[in-house]
Amino acid sequence: MKYIFIENPIAGNKDKQLLFRQVQSAFRMNKDEMVIEETKYHGHAKEIAARYAAQYADGCVIVSCGGDGTVHEIANALAHTPTPLMILPFGTGNDFAKKIYKTKKINPYNVVKAFGLHDGNVKYKIKPIDLIDYNGEKCINIMSYGLDVKVETIGRKIAGKIKFLGQKAYNIAIIPAISKPMHYQINIDINCVDENGNEYKLQKAPLDYALLAICNASYYGGGFCPAPNSLLDDGLLDFAYVEPVSIAEALPLLPKYNDGAVSEETTKKAHTGYMTSGRVWSVDGGPLLGECDGENFNYSEVNFKVEKQALNLCFTGDYDE
C-alpha cells in the first residue's frame, strides 16, 4: 500500500511537526511506501489528492496532516472515489477529528498510536460516510450561517496571529461577535424529516435568525456542538437554528451550545431536527454570511443535499459507532 501524507506546513505547532517526523521514522520499518507532499497554496491539497486517487485508486491512502481546511480540500478530491482518507489532527481547530475520534480534547499522539503509525504497524478500518454537496462543492463537517460564521472568522484570524492560543482563539472571538446585534435574515426552503421518517417542508422568506448550522458531523468553531448525536452514515443532516437573541439571552446559551445541550427542551429560542436537502439564499441578493468546514464563501444562493456514503474514511482499529 502507498500512503500519501499531505502536510500543511503552516498548520499546528512544533510539537505536531516533531510527531510527524517520528511517523516518518517509523515508516522505515514498514514494507509499505510513504510519500510526503507539502502544500504550497490554497487548493493544493485537493490537487495532490486528486492526482494520486486517479493514479492509484484504492491502492493508496491519502493522509491529511493539517487542520479542517486540509481535510475539506482532500474530501472534495476523494468524493465518490475508492481512495480512502486518513486524518491526523495536526491543525488548530481539528473540529471534524473531534467527531471521528470521539473527544473534544484531541491528542495527536493518541491518534498516531491508534493507527499504528508510531511503530510502523499500520491498522485501520475503512467505512463510507456521507458528505454535503453545496453548489457542487463538498462539505465533510458543518455548513453554517450567521453569528457562528462571525465567531469562526474572527477566531481564525486570532489563531493565525497568536498561535499559542490554539482553540482558545475561538472562545475569545465570541466577545466581539456578540457585541453587535445578533439578528440576521435569510431565505430558506428546506426538505426535512421528522423522527418517524416523515418528510416535511421548512420554508421562510425571510427567516429571522441568529445562527443556522447544517451538520454532517458535530463540532465546529473550536468545539461548539450544534449536533451532538449526528451520525456520519445515516443519510440525514442534523440542523440547529437559533432565533435572534440579545446579549443577555446569548450569554447563558453559549455554554449549552458548547456542550451540545441547546434544543427545544433547553430554550424556546432553539430549534433542531433533520433534513436531506434544500436551498438558502440571501434576502438582498448580496453574499450570504456563510461558511463550510471553517472556510467562508461568498455565494448569494446555496443549493445543498446529503450525498450518502460518498467518502471512504479510515477509522482507528478500536472504532465502534
mmCIF file of C-alpha atoms in Angstrom:
data_model
loop_
_atom_site.group_PDB
_atom_site.id
_atom_site.type_symbol
_atom_site.label_atom_id
_atom_site.label_comp_id
_atom_site.label_asym_id
_atom_site.label_seq_id
_atom_site.Cartn_x
_atom_site.Cartn_y
_atom_site.Cartn_z
ATOM 1 C CA MET A 1 0.000 0.000 0.000
ATOM 2 C CA LYS A 2 1.108 3.540 -0.754
ATOM 3 C CA TYR A 3 0.444 6.195 1.886
ATOM 4 C CA ILE A 4 0.375 9.776 0.653
ATOM 5 C CA PHE A 5 0.930 12.190 3.550
ATOM 6 C CA ILE A 6 -0.321 15.649 2.572
ATOM 7 C CA GLU A 7 1.281 18.062 5.018
ATOM 8 C CA ASN A 8 0.174 21.619 5.615
ATOM 9 C CA PRO A 9 3.436 23.238 6.799
ATOM 10 C CA ILE A 10 1.665 26.164 8.486
ATOM 11 C CA ALA A 11 -0.826 24.060 10.469
ATOM 12 C CA GLY A 12 -0.369 23.148 14.108
ATOM 13 C CA ASN A 13 2.786 23.756 16.135
ATOM 14 C CA LYS A 14 6.334 22.472 16.558
ATOM 15 C CA ASP A 15 5.220 19.535 18.748
ATOM 16 C CA LYS A 16 2.954 18.261 15.975
ATOM 17 C CA GLN A 17 5.695 18.736 13.415
ATOM 18 C CA LEU A 18 8.037 16.699 15.610
ATOM 19 C CA LEU A 19 5.393 13.981 15.904
ATOM 20 C CA PHE A 20 5.148 13.871 12.124
ATOM 21 C CA ARG A 21 8.902 13.354 11.886
ATOM 22 C CA GLN A 22 8.513 10.396 14.267
ATOM 23 C CA VAL A 23 5.893 8.924 11.951
ATOM 24 C CA GLN A 24 8.389 9.264 9.108
ATOM 25 C CA SER A 25 10.996 7.346 11.095
ATOM 26 C CA ALA A 26 8.529 4.591 11.987
ATOM 27 C CA PHE A 27 7.633 4.089 8.315
ATOM 28 C CA ARG A 28 11.186 2.976 7.632
ATOM 29 C CA MET A 29 10.230 -0.249 9.426
ATOM 30 C CA ASN A 30 7.171 -0.695 7.216
ATOM 31 C CA LYS A 31 7.073 -2.520 3.903
ATOM 32 C CA ASP A 32 4.510 -0.016 2.657
ATOM 33 C CA GLU A 33 5.581 3.115 0.825
ATOM 34 C CA MET A 34 5.371 6.584 2.351
ATOM 35 C CA VAL A 35 5.165 9.653 0.122
ATOM 36 C CA ILE A 36 5.228 13.168 1.610
ATOM 37 C CA GLU A 37 3.631 16.033 -0.283
ATOM 38 C CA GLU A 38 3.796 19.531 1.199
ATOM 39 C CA THR A 39 1.081 22.017 0.292
ATOM 40 C CA LYS A 40 2.182 25.355 -1.076
ATOM 41 C CA TYR A 41 -1.052 27.274 -1.687
ATOM 42 C CA HIS A 42 -4.804 27.204 -1.126
ATOM 43 C CA GLY A 43 -6.328 24.332 -3.084
ATOM 44 C CA HIS A 44 -3.032 22.454 -3.421
ATOM 45 C CA ALA A 45 -4.108 19.615 -1.098
ATOM 46 C CA LYS A 46 -7.102 18.961 -3.332
ATOM 47 C CA GLU A 47 -4.902 18.860 -6.428
ATOM 48 C CA ILE A 48 -2.433 16.444 -4.836
ATOM 49 C CA ALA A 49 -5.132 14.097 -3.535
ATOM 50 C CA ALA A 50 -6.975 14.050 -6.859
ATOM 51 C CA ARG A 51 -3.792 13.193 -8.738
ATOM 52 C CA TYR A 52 -2.915 10.195 -6.560
ATOM 53 C CA ALA A 53 -6.528 8.986 -6.417
ATOM 54 C CA ALA A 54 -6.721 8.987 -10.210
ATOM 55 C CA GLN A 55 -3.440 7.091 -10.489
ATOM 56 C CA TYR A 56 -3.734 4.518 -7.674
ATOM 57 C CA ALA A 57 -7.462 4.344 -6.735
ATOM 58 C CA ASP A 58 -7.770 2.047 -3.669
ATOM 59 C CA GLY A 59 -4.070 1.204 -3.917
ATOM 60 C CA CYS A 60 -3.247 4.256 -1.845
ATOM 61 C CA VAL A 61 -4.423 6.048 1.289
ATOM 62 C CA ILE A 62 -4.420 9.828 1.430
ATOM 63 C CA VAL A 63 -3.329 11.016 4.893
ATOM 64 C CA SER A 64 -4.324 14.541 5.879
ATOM 65 C CA CYS A 65 -1.666 16.160 8.106
ATOM 66 C CA GLY A 66 -3.217 19.513 8.901
ATOM 67 C CA GLY A 67 -6.449 21.017 10.119
ATOM 68 C CA ASP A 68 -10.037 21.279 8.947
ATOM 69 C CA GLY A 69 -9.104 23.252 5.842
ATOM 70 C CA THR A 70 -6.802 20.487 4.619
ATOM 71 C CA VAL A 71 -9.447 17.845 5.369
ATOM 72 C CA HIS A 72 -12.022 19.875 3.424
ATOM 73 C CA GLU A 73 -9.812 20.078 0.340
ATOM 74 C CA ILE A 74 -8.940 16.389 0.356
ATOM 75 C CA ALA A 75 -12.554 15.320 0.915
ATOM 76 C CA ASN A 76 -13.516 17.294 -2.179
ATOM 77 C CA ALA A 77 -10.863 15.450 -4.176
ATOM 78 C CA LEU A 78 -11.751 11.951 -2.927
ATOM 79 C CA ALA A 79 -15.558 12.151 -3.016
ATOM 80 C CA HIS A 80 -17.037 9.224 -4.984
ATOM 81 C CA THR A 81 -13.637 7.583 -5.477
ATOM 82 C CA PRO A 82 -12.386 4.309 -3.935
ATOM 83 C CA THR A 83 -9.401 6.099 -2.348
ATOM 84 C CA PRO A 84 -9.719 6.353 1.457
ATOM 85 C CA LEU A 85 -8.863 9.331 3.632
ATOM 86 C CA MET A 86 -6.980 9.085 6.938
ATOM 87 C CA ILE A 87 -6.937 12.135 9.215
ATOM 88 C CA LEU A 88 -4.073 13.093 11.514
ATOM 89 C CA PRO A 89 -5.278 16.148 13.506
ATOM 90 C CA PHE A 90 -2.268 18.422 13.181
ATOM 91 C CA GLY A 91 -4.186 21.698 12.812
ATOM 92 C CA THR A 92 -5.579 24.225 15.276
ATOM 93 C CA GLY A 93 -9.309 23.501 15.425
ATOM 94 C CA ASN A 94 -9.473 19.876 14.272
ATOM 95 C CA ASP A 95 -13.248 20.021 14.631
ATOM 96 C CA PHE A 96 -14.107 17.126 12.320
ATOM 97 C CA ALA A 97 -11.498 14.981 14.052
ATOM 98 C CA LYS A 98 -13.300 15.565 17.347
ATOM 99 C CA LYS A 99 -16.248 13.655 15.913
ATOM 100 C CA ILE A 100 -14.426 10.644 14.498
ATOM 101 C CA TYR A 101 -12.061 10.276 17.462
ATOM 102 C CA LYS A 102 -14.834 10.926 19.999
ATOM 103 C CA THR A 103 -13.141 13.582 22.095
ATOM 104 C CA LYS A 104 -13.046 17.372 22.262
ATOM 105 C CA LYS A 105 -9.523 17.179 23.682
ATOM 106 C CA ILE A 106 -7.654 15.906 20.668
ATOM 107 C CA ASN A 107 -4.223 14.413 21.366
ATOM 108 C CA PRO A 108 -2.459 13.876 18.019
ATOM 109 C CA TYR A 109 -0.108 11.307 19.539
ATOM 110 C CA ASN A 110 -3.028 9.134 20.641
ATOM 111 C CA VAL A 111 -4.389 9.188 17.092
ATOM 112 C CA VAL A 112 -0.991 8.332 15.611
ATOM 113 C CA LYS A 113 -0.648 5.471 18.098
ATOM 114 C CA ALA A 114 -4.174 4.172 17.455
ATOM 115 C CA PHE A 115 -3.404 3.917 13.741
ATOM 116 C CA GLY A 116 -0.116 2.126 14.482
ATOM 117 C CA LEU A 117 1.850 4.885 12.800
ATOM 118 C CA HIS A 118 4.217 5.202 15.759
ATOM 119 C CA ASP A 119 5.771 1.764 15.220
ATOM 120 C CA GLY A 120 5.113 1.048 11.544
ATOM 121 C CA ASN A 121 2.307 -1.476 12.163
ATOM 122 C CA VAL A 122 -0.437 0.457 10.403
ATOM 123 C CA LYS A 123 -4.008 -0.624 11.179
ATOM 124 C CA TYR A 124 -7.396 0.922 10.461
ATOM 125 C CA LYS A 125 -10.953 0.265 9.327
ATOM 126 C CA ILE A 126 -12.458 1.844 6.220
ATOM 127 C CA LYS A 127 -16.086 2.924 6.360
ATOM 128 C CA PRO A 128 -18.035 5.090 3.913
ATOM 129 C CA ILE A 129 -19.507 8.310 5.283
ATOM 130 C CA ASP A 130 -21.932 10.927 3.985
ATOM 131 C CA LEU A 131 -20.976 14.342 2.658
ATOM 132 C CA ILE A 132 -22.905 17.541 1.992
ATOM 133 C CA ASP A 133 -22.962 18.746 -1.600
ATOM 134 C CA TYR A 134 -23.375 22.523 -1.826
ATOM 135 C CA ASN A 135 -23.369 24.129 -5.264
ATOM 136 C CA GLY A 136 -21.213 21.246 -6.498
ATOM 137 C CA GLU A 137 -18.644 21.505 -3.701
ATOM 138 C CA LYS A 138 -18.393 19.051 -0.812
ATOM 139 C CA CYS A 139 -18.659 19.673 2.920
ATOM 140 C CA ILE A 140 -17.484 16.986 5.322
ATOM 141 C CA ASN A 141 -18.314 18.693 8.606
ATOM 142 C CA ILE A 142 -20.699 21.644 9.059
ATOM 143 C CA MET A 143 -22.122 24.417 6.873
ATOM 144 C CA SER A 144 -23.348 27.420 8.843
ATOM 145 C CA TYR A 145 -24.763 30.915 8.598
ATOM 146 C CA GLY A 146 -24.932 33.927 10.883
ATOM 147 C CA LEU A 147 -23.341 34.518 14.274
ATOM 148 C CA ASP A 148 -21.215 31.371 14.277
ATOM 149 C CA VAL A 149 -19.643 32.426 10.975
ATOM 150 C CA LYS A 150 -18.560 35.683 12.585
ATOM 151 C CA VAL A 151 -17.083 33.797 15.534
ATOM 152 C CA GLU A 152 -15.303 31.360 13.200
ATOM 153 C CA THR A 153 -13.914 34.159 11.037
ATOM 154 C CA ILE A 154 -12.646 36.257 13.953
ATOM 155 C CA GLY A 155 -11.313 33.186 15.758
ATOM 156 C CA ARG A 156 -9.350 32.047 12.718
ATOM 157 C CA LYS A 157 -7.710 35.447 12.429
ATOM 158 C CA ILE A 158 -6.776 35.482 16.125
ATOM 159 C CA ALA A 159 -5.406 31.916 15.935
ATOM 160 C CA GLY A 160 -3.316 32.851 12.911
ATOM 161 C CA LYS A 161 -1.726 35.808 14.676
ATOM 162 C CA ILE A 162 -1.350 34.290 18.161
ATOM 163 C CA LYS A 163 -0.684 30.604 17.503
ATOM 164 C CA PHE A 164 -0.169 29.513 21.113
ATOM 165 C CA LEU A 165 -3.838 30.264 21.853
ATOM 166 C CA GLY A 166 -4.970 27.314 19.740
ATOM 167 C CA GLN A 167 -8.689 26.611 20.172
ATOM 168 C CA LYS A 168 -8.978 29.327 22.842
ATOM 169 C CA ALA A 169 -8.872 31.848 19.997
ATOM 170 C CA TYR A 170 -12.452 30.907 19.099
ATOM 171 C CA ASN A 171 -13.653 31.483 22.649
ATOM 172 C CA ILE A 172 -12.047 34.913 22.622
ATOM 173 C CA ALA A 173 -13.726 35.649 19.281
ATOM 174 C CA ILE A 174 -17.157 35.321 20.880
ATOM 175 C CA ILE A 175 -16.736 38.652 22.697
ATOM 176 C CA PRO A 176 -16.550 40.940 19.622
ATOM 177 C CA ALA A 177 -19.074 38.766 17.752
ATOM 178 C CA ILE A 178 -21.847 39.095 20.337
ATOM 179 C CA SER A 179 -21.167 42.774 20.992
ATOM 180 C CA LYS A 180 -23.142 43.580 17.829
ATOM 181 C CA PRO A 181 -26.820 42.791 17.080
ATOM 182 C CA MET A 182 -27.383 39.049 16.681
ATOM 183 C CA HIS A 183 -30.232 39.385 14.221
ATOM 184 C CA TYR A 184 -29.796 38.295 10.607
ATOM 185 C CA GLN A 185 -32.139 37.385 7.764
ATOM 186 C CA ILE A 186 -32.021 34.587 5.227
ATOM 187 C CA ASN A 187 -34.487 32.868 2.894
ATOM 188 C CA ILE A 188 -34.886 29.103 3.313
ATOM 189 C CA ASP A 189 -36.676 26.264 1.525
ATOM 190 C CA ILE A 190 -35.580 23.029 3.205
ATOM 191 C CA ASN A 191 -36.674 19.394 2.958
ATOM 192 C CA CYS A 192 -36.844 17.999 6.477
ATOM 193 C CA VAL A 193 -37.532 14.616 8.062
ATOM 194 C CA ASP A 194 -39.144 14.075 11.456
ATOM 195 C CA GLU A 195 -38.176 11.403 13.986
ATOM 196 C CA ASN A 196 -40.652 8.948 12.403
ATOM 197 C CA GLY A 197 -39.188 9.372 8.932
ATOM 198 C CA ASN A 198 -41.977 11.598 7.628
ATOM 199 C CA GLU A 199 -40.947 14.355 5.240
ATOM 200 C CA TYR A 200 -41.994 17.977 5.649
ATOM 201 C CA LYS A 201 -41.029 21.405 4.334
ATOM 202 C CA LEU A 202 -39.420 24.247 6.263
ATOM 203 C CA GLN A 203 -39.981 27.427 4.266
ATOM 204 C CA LYS A 204 -39.496 31.017 5.339
ATOM 205 C CA ALA A 205 -38.695 34.148 3.339
ATOM 206 C CA PRO A 206 -37.222 35.817 5.188
ATOM 207 C CA LEU A 207 -36.189 33.843 8.256
ATOM 208 C CA ASP A 208 -35.057 35.986 11.182
ATOM 209 C CA TYR A 209 -32.235 34.148 12.911
ATOM 210 C CA ALA A 210 -29.059 34.378 14.968
ATOM 211 C CA LEU A 211 -27.418 31.238 13.622
ATOM 212 C CA LEU A 212 -28.190 28.267 11.409
ATOM 213 C CA ALA A 213 -25.965 25.167 11.341
ATOM 214 C CA ILE A 214 -26.427 22.338 8.815
ATOM 215 C CA CYS A 215 -24.438 19.406 10.142
ATOM 216 C CA ASN A 216 -22.932 16.227 8.788
ATOM 217 C CA ALA A 217 -20.797 15.892 11.936
ATOM 218 C CA SER A 218 -20.989 17.557 15.373
ATOM 219 C CA TYR A 219 -18.340 20.178 16.184
ATOM 220 C CA TYR A 220 -17.180 23.478 14.754
ATOM 221 C CA GLY A 221 -15.782 26.838 15.795
ATOM 222 C CA GLY A 222 -13.151 25.283 18.048
ATOM 223 C CA GLY A 223 -15.511 22.836 19.740
ATOM 224 C CA PHE A 224 -19.065 24.226 19.742
ATOM 225 C CA CYS A 225 -21.535 21.392 19.285
ATOM 226 C CA PRO A 226 -24.811 22.037 17.437
ATOM 227 C CA ALA A 227 -25.421 18.352 16.634
ATOM 228 C CA PRO A 228 -24.153 16.061 19.425
ATOM 229 C CA ASN A 229 -25.993 12.979 18.143
ATOM 230 C CA SER A 230 -25.181 13.281 14.450
ATOM 231 C CA LEU A 231 -24.350 10.122 12.523
ATOM 232 C CA LEU A 232 -21.943 10.194 9.612
ATOM 233 C CA ASP A 233 -23.649 7.454 7.612
ATOM 234 C CA ASP A 234 -27.407 7.824 8.189
ATOM 235 C CA GLY A 235 -28.235 9.747 5.008
ATOM 236 C CA LEU A 236 -29.504 12.680 7.078
ATOM 237 C CA LEU A 237 -28.192 16.102 8.043
ATOM 238 C CA ASP A 238 -28.825 17.480 11.517
ATOM 239 C CA PHE A 239 -29.710 21.134 11.835
ATOM 240 C CA ALA A 240 -29.722 23.682 14.648
ATOM 241 C CA TYR A 241 -31.433 27.032 14.280
ATOM 242 C CA VAL A 242 -31.431 29.783 16.914
ATOM 243 C CA GLU A 243 -33.765 32.760 16.747
ATOM 244 C CA PRO A 244 -32.421 36.309 17.159
ATOM 245 C CA VAL A 245 -31.133 36.866 20.696
ATOM 246 C CA SER A 246 -29.935 39.725 22.840
ATOM 247 C CA ILE A 247 -26.611 39.658 24.654
ATOM 248 C CA ALA A 248 -28.452 38.823 27.887
ATOM 249 C CA GLU A 249 -30.129 35.858 26.165
ATOM 250 C CA ALA A 250 -26.955 34.744 24.366
ATOM 251 C CA LEU A 251 -24.656 34.546 27.382
ATOM 252 C CA PRO A 252 -26.448 31.634 29.143
ATOM 253 C CA LEU A 253 -26.927 29.875 25.791
ATOM 254 C CA LEU A 254 -23.226 29.798 24.880
ATOM 255 C CA PRO A 255 -22.141 27.192 27.473
ATOM 256 C CA LYS A 256 -25.080 24.989 26.448
ATOM 257 C CA TYR A 257 -24.196 25.342 22.772
ATOM 258 C CA ASN A 258 -20.607 24.450 23.572
ATOM 259 C CA ASP A 259 -21.744 21.317 25.426
ATOM 260 C CA GLY A 260 -24.248 20.207 22.774
ATOM 261 C CA ALA A 261 -27.201 20.947 25.041
ATOM 262 C CA VAL A 262 -29.116 23.537 23.008
ATOM 263 C CA SER A 263 -32.519 22.201 21.914
ATOM 264 C CA GLU A 264 -36.229 22.882 22.208
ATOM 265 C CA GLU A 265 -36.073 21.331 25.672
ATOM 266 C CA THR A 266 -33.433 23.754 26.951
ATOM 267 C CA THR A 267 -34.576 27.003 25.323
ATOM 268 C CA LYS A 268 -37.517 28.332 23.335
ATOM 269 C CA LYS A 269 -35.084 30.151 21.060
ATOM 270 C CA ALA A 270 -33.543 26.973 19.608
ATOM 271 C CA HIS A 271 -34.891 24.503 17.064
ATOM 272 C CA THR A 272 -33.291 21.242 15.946
ATOM 273 C CA GLY A 273 -34.138 18.457 13.519
ATOM 274 C CA TYR A 274 -33.121 16.547 10.410
ATOM 275 C CA MET A 275 -33.000 17.433 6.727
ATOM 276 C CA THR A 276 -31.934 15.926 3.411
ATOM 277 C CA SER A 277 -31.666 18.872 1.033
ATOM 278 C CA GLY A 278 -32.702 22.438 0.457
ATOM 279 C CA ARG A 279 -32.000 25.919 -0.723
ATOM 280 C CA VAL A 280 -30.911 29.017 1.173
ATOM 281 C CA TRP A 281 -30.480 32.415 -0.406
ATOM 282 C CA SER A 282 -29.828 35.988 0.618
ATOM 283 C CA VAL A 283 -32.619 38.473 1.151
ATOM 284 C CA ASP A 284 -30.982 41.319 -0.750
ATOM 285 C CA GLY A 285 -29.092 39.342 -3.421
ATOM 286 C CA GLY A 286 -25.727 40.003 -1.804
ATOM 287 C CA PRO A 287 -23.257 37.414 -0.455
ATOM 288 C CA LEU A 288 -24.521 35.178 2.349
ATOM 289 C CA LEU A 289 -22.892 35.304 5.764
ATOM 290 C CA GLY A 290 -21.912 31.659 5.449
ATOM 291 C CA GLU A 291 -19.059 29.173 5.702
ATOM 292 C CA CYS A 292 -18.330 25.497 5.212
ATOM 293 C CA ASP A 293 -15.759 23.459 7.136
ATOM 294 C CA GLY A 294 -14.368 26.694 8.551
ATOM 295 C CA GLU A 295 -13.947 28.315 5.124
ATOM 296 C CA ASN A 296 -16.045 31.380 4.262
ATOM 297 C CA PHE A 297 -17.870 31.519 0.940
ATOM 298 C CA ASN A 298 -19.491 34.391 -0.952
ATOM 299 C CA TYR A 299 -22.480 32.670 -2.563
ATOM 300 C CA SER A 300 -25.745 34.585 -2.675
ATOM 301 C CA GLU A 301 -27.595 31.274 -3.027
ATOM 302 C CA VAL A 302 -26.732 27.745 -1.895
ATOM 303 C CA ASN A 303 -28.433 24.559 -3.059
ATOM 304 C CA PHE A 304 -27.413 21.631 -0.879
ATOM 305 C CA LYS A 305 -28.135 17.933 -0.374
ATOM 306 C CA VAL A 306 -26.774 14.999 1.549
ATOM 307 C CA GLU A 307 -24.664 12.586 -0.510
ATOM 308 C CA LYS A 308 -24.897 9.145 1.046
ATOM 309 C CA GLN A 309 -21.694 7.169 1.618
ATOM 310 C CA ALA A 310 -19.722 9.458 -0.668
ATOM 311 C CA LEU A 311 -16.296 9.218 1.017
ATOM 312 C CA ASN A 312 -14.242 6.291 2.299
ATOM 313 C CA LEU A 313 -12.801 7.255 5.680
ATOM 314 C CA CYS A 314 -10.195 5.473 7.781
ATOM 315 C CA PHE A 315 -11.133 4.906 11.424
ATOM 316 C CA THR A 316 -8.872 3.679 14.197
ATOM 317 C CA GLY A 317 -8.898 -0.045 14.927
ATOM 318 C CA ASP A 318 -10.925 0.371 18.097
ATOM 319 C CA TYR A 319 -13.617 2.474 16.428
ATOM 320 C CA ASP A 320 -17.133 1.324 17.191
ATOM 321 C CA GLU A 321 -20.036 3.561 16.241
#
